XYZ file of C-alpha atoms in Angstrom:
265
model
C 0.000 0.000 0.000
C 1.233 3.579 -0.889
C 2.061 6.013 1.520
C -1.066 8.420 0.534
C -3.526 5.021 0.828
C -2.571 5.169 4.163
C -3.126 9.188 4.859
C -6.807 9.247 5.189
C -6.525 13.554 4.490
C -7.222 14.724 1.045
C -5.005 16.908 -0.225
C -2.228 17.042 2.727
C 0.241 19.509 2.778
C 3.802 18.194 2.138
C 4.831 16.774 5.690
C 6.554 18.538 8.002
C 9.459 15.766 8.381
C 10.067 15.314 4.794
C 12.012 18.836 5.962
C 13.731 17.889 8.503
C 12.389 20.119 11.334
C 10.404 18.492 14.142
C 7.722 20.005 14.560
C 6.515 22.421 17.366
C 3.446 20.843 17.827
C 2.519 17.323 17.055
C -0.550 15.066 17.849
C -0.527 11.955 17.398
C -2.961 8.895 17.271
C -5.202 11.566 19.890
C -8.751 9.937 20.829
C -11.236 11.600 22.776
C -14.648 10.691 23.964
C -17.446 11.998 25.331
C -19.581 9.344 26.802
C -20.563 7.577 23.922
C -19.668 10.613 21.124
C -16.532 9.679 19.890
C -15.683 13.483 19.438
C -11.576 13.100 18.179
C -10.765 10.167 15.652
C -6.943 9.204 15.520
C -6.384 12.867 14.983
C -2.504 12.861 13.774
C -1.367 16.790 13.344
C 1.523 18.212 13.176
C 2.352 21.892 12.935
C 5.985 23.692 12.180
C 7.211 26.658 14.509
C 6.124 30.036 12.455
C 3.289 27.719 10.866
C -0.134 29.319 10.731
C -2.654 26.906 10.626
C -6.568 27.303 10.423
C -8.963 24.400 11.401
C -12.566 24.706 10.067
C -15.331 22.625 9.851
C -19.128 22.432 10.744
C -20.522 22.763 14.182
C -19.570 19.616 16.277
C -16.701 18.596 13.907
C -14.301 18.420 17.113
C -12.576 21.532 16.324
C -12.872 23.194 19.559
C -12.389 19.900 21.243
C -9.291 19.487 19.609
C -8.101 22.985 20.018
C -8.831 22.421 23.971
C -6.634 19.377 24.149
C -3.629 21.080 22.818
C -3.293 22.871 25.930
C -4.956 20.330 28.230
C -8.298 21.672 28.959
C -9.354 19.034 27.541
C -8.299 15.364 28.514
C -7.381 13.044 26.140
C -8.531 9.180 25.690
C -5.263 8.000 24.175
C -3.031 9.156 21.475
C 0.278 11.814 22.363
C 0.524 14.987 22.170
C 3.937 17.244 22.157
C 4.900 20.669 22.391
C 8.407 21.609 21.259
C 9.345 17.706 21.771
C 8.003 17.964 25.466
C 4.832 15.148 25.716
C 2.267 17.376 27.529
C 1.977 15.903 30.765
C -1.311 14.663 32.138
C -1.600 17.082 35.358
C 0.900 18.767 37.988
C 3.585 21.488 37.821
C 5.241 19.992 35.138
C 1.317 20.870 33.541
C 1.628 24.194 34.190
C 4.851 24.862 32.983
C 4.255 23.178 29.544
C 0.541 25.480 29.476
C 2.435 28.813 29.762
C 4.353 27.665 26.592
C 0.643 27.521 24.707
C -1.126 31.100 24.894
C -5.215 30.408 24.640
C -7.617 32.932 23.500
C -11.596 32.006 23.741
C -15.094 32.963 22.907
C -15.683 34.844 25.556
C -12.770 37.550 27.021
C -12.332 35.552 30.459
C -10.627 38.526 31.529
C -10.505 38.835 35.657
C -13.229 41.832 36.029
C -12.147 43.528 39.460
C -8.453 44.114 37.825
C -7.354 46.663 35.679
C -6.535 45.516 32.070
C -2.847 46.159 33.057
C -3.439 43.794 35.933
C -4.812 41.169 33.747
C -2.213 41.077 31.442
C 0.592 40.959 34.715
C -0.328 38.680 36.166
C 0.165 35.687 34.803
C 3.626 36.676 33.884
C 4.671 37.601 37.704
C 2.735 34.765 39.192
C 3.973 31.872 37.067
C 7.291 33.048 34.999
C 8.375 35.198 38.138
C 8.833 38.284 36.299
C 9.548 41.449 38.662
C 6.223 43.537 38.532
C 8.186 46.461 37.162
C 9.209 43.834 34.355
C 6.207 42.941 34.199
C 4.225 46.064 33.372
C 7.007 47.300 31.213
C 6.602 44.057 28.784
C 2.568 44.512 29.334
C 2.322 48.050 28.380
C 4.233 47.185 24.938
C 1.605 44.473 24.231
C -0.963 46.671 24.894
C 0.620 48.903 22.433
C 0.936 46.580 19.992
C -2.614 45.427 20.449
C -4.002 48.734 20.059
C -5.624 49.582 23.414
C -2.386 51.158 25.648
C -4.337 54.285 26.082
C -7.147 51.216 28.438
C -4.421 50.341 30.625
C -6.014 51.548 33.931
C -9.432 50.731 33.266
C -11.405 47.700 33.917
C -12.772 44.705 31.005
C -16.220 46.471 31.532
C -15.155 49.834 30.329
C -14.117 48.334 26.922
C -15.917 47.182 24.348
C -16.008 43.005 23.050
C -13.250 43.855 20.451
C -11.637 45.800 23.033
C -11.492 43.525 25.891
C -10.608 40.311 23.018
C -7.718 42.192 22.159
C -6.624 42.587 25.545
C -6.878 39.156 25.650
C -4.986 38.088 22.822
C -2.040 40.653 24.475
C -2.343 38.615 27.797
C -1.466 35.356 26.077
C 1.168 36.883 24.700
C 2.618 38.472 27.789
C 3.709 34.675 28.940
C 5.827 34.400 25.888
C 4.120 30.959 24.522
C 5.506 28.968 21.901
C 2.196 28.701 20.165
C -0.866 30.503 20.657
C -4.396 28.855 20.127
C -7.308 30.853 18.681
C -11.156 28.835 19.842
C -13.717 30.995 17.816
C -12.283 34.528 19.055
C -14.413 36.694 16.695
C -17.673 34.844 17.425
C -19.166 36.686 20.522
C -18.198 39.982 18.949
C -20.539 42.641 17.142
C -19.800 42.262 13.688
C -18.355 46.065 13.381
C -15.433 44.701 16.248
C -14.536 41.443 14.540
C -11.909 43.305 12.061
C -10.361 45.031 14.769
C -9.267 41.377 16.439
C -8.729 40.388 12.849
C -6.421 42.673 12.171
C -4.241 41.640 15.559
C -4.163 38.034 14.272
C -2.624 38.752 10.638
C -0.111 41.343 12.556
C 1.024 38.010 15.037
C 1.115 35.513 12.059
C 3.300 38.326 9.591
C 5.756 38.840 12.547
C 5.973 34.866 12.485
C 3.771 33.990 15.645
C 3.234 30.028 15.605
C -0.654 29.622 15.526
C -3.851 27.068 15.369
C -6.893 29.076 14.955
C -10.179 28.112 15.035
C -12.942 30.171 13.070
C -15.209 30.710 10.748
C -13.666 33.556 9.296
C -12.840 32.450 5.665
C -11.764 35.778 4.559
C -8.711 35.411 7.464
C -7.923 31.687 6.740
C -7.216 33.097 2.891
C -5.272 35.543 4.173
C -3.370 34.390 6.687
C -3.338 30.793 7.043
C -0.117 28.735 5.746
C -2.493 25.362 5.867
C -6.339 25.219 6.389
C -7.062 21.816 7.890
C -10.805 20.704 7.261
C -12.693 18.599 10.113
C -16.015 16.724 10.422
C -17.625 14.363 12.550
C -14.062 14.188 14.767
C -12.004 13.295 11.580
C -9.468 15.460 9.753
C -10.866 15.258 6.406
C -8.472 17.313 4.527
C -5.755 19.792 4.301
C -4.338 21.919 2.028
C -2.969 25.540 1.469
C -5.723 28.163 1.211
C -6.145 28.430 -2.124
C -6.534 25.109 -3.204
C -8.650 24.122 -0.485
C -11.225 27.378 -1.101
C -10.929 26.790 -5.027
C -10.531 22.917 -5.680
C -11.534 20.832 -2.085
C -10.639 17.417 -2.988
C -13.896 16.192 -0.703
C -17.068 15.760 -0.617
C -17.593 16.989 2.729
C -15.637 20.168 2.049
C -17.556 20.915 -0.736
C -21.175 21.199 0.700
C -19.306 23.264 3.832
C -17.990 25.958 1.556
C -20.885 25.843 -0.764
C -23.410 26.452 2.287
C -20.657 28.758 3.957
C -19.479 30.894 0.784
C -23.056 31.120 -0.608
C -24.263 33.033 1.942
């Protein structure tokens, strides 16, 4: 049997080892369950430092789910998963100290409301890498910058608004310095006038060479910005490919009816 009878994707991009480079992330064999859902199917992923990758799919694909694991939100039936050759432990310090190498932003903002936005974006850096809080707030206050919103520093998540505070969290992530940073759905609580502001953040990370696996709807971003797009349903990776030849020519039959009902509309 040929190597590509084997590869149950359509359309794979060329593998990461056939480069030599181990890549930053890689999941192997992963199973996860739900009661009786079988919600992650021998997902095998893996994902090159600098690599931008977007995961879509329909509702209930396991894109979330698999986006949750990555960091360990999520446990995991069987299967491996490694960051930067490290095999993410199952709980403990060790845990934490492999977490703060994967930045998470979410739906919703999850931002602490009785601190400042300066104070949300400090602390995680002084509590778990033991920055000095004048370290701290120097690094946070450039992020902030970056992110667009310096001029919120001393005001709380509820004096902002969605795009705002999402922002804030996306410069929070990045305060720890991760390795890779995970995007679950972060446009899809926002009013539809704030989505291209958090947009906008996301292409700036991935140009300056940010490492990311971002889940979305957004097709206009995965053209833009994503290096792969990898295509899931019913807890299977169905197929991957580079942008364009996944949004122009999808090798599946699944893929098709998603983009026809998603791009017709």
């Amino acid at each position: 049997m040929t190597d590509s009878a084997q590869d149950p994707a359509v359309g794979r991009a060329p593998s990461t080892e056939s480069s030599g480079d181990a890549p930053l992330v890689d999941v192997a064999g992963v199973n996860k369950h739900f009661g009786d859902l079988h919600v992650l199917k021998d997902i095998d992923l893996k994902i090159r430092k600098g690599e931008v990758v977007v995961v879509l799919g329909p509702s209930g694909s396991g894109k979330s789910t698999l986006c949750r694991t990555i960091n360990r939100l999520e446990t995991i039936d069987n299967g491996t998963i490694s960051i930067d050759g490290v095999r993410l432990p199952e709980e403990g310090k060790a845990l934490a100290r492999l977490r703060a190498d994967v930045g998470m932003v979410f739906q919703s903002f999850n931002l602490f409301a009785h601190k400042t936005i300066l104070e949300n974006v400090t602390l995680g850096p002084i509590r778990v890498r033991r920055q000095s809080a004048a370290d701290a707030k120097k690094h946070a206050m450039e992020l902030l910058e970056r992110v667009g919103v310096a001029n919120q520093a001393e005001k709380y998540p509820a004096q902002l608004s969605g795009g705002q505070q999402q922002r804030v969290a996306i410069a929070r992530a990045l305060a720890m310095d991760p390795k890779v940073m995970l995007f679950d759905e972060p446009t899809s609580a926002l009013d539809p006038e704030m989505v291209q502001e958090v947009l906008d953040v996301m292409v700036g990370l991935a140009k300056q060479g940010m490492t990311m696996i971002v889940v979305t709807h957004e097709m206009g971003f995965a053209r833009k910005a994503a290096d792969r797009v990898v295509f899931m349903s019913d807890g299977e990776i169905v197929e991957e490919n580079e942008p364009e030849a996944f949004f122009t020519d999808p090798q599946s039959t699944r893929a098709r009816d998603f983009l026809g009902k998603i791009l017709s509309h």
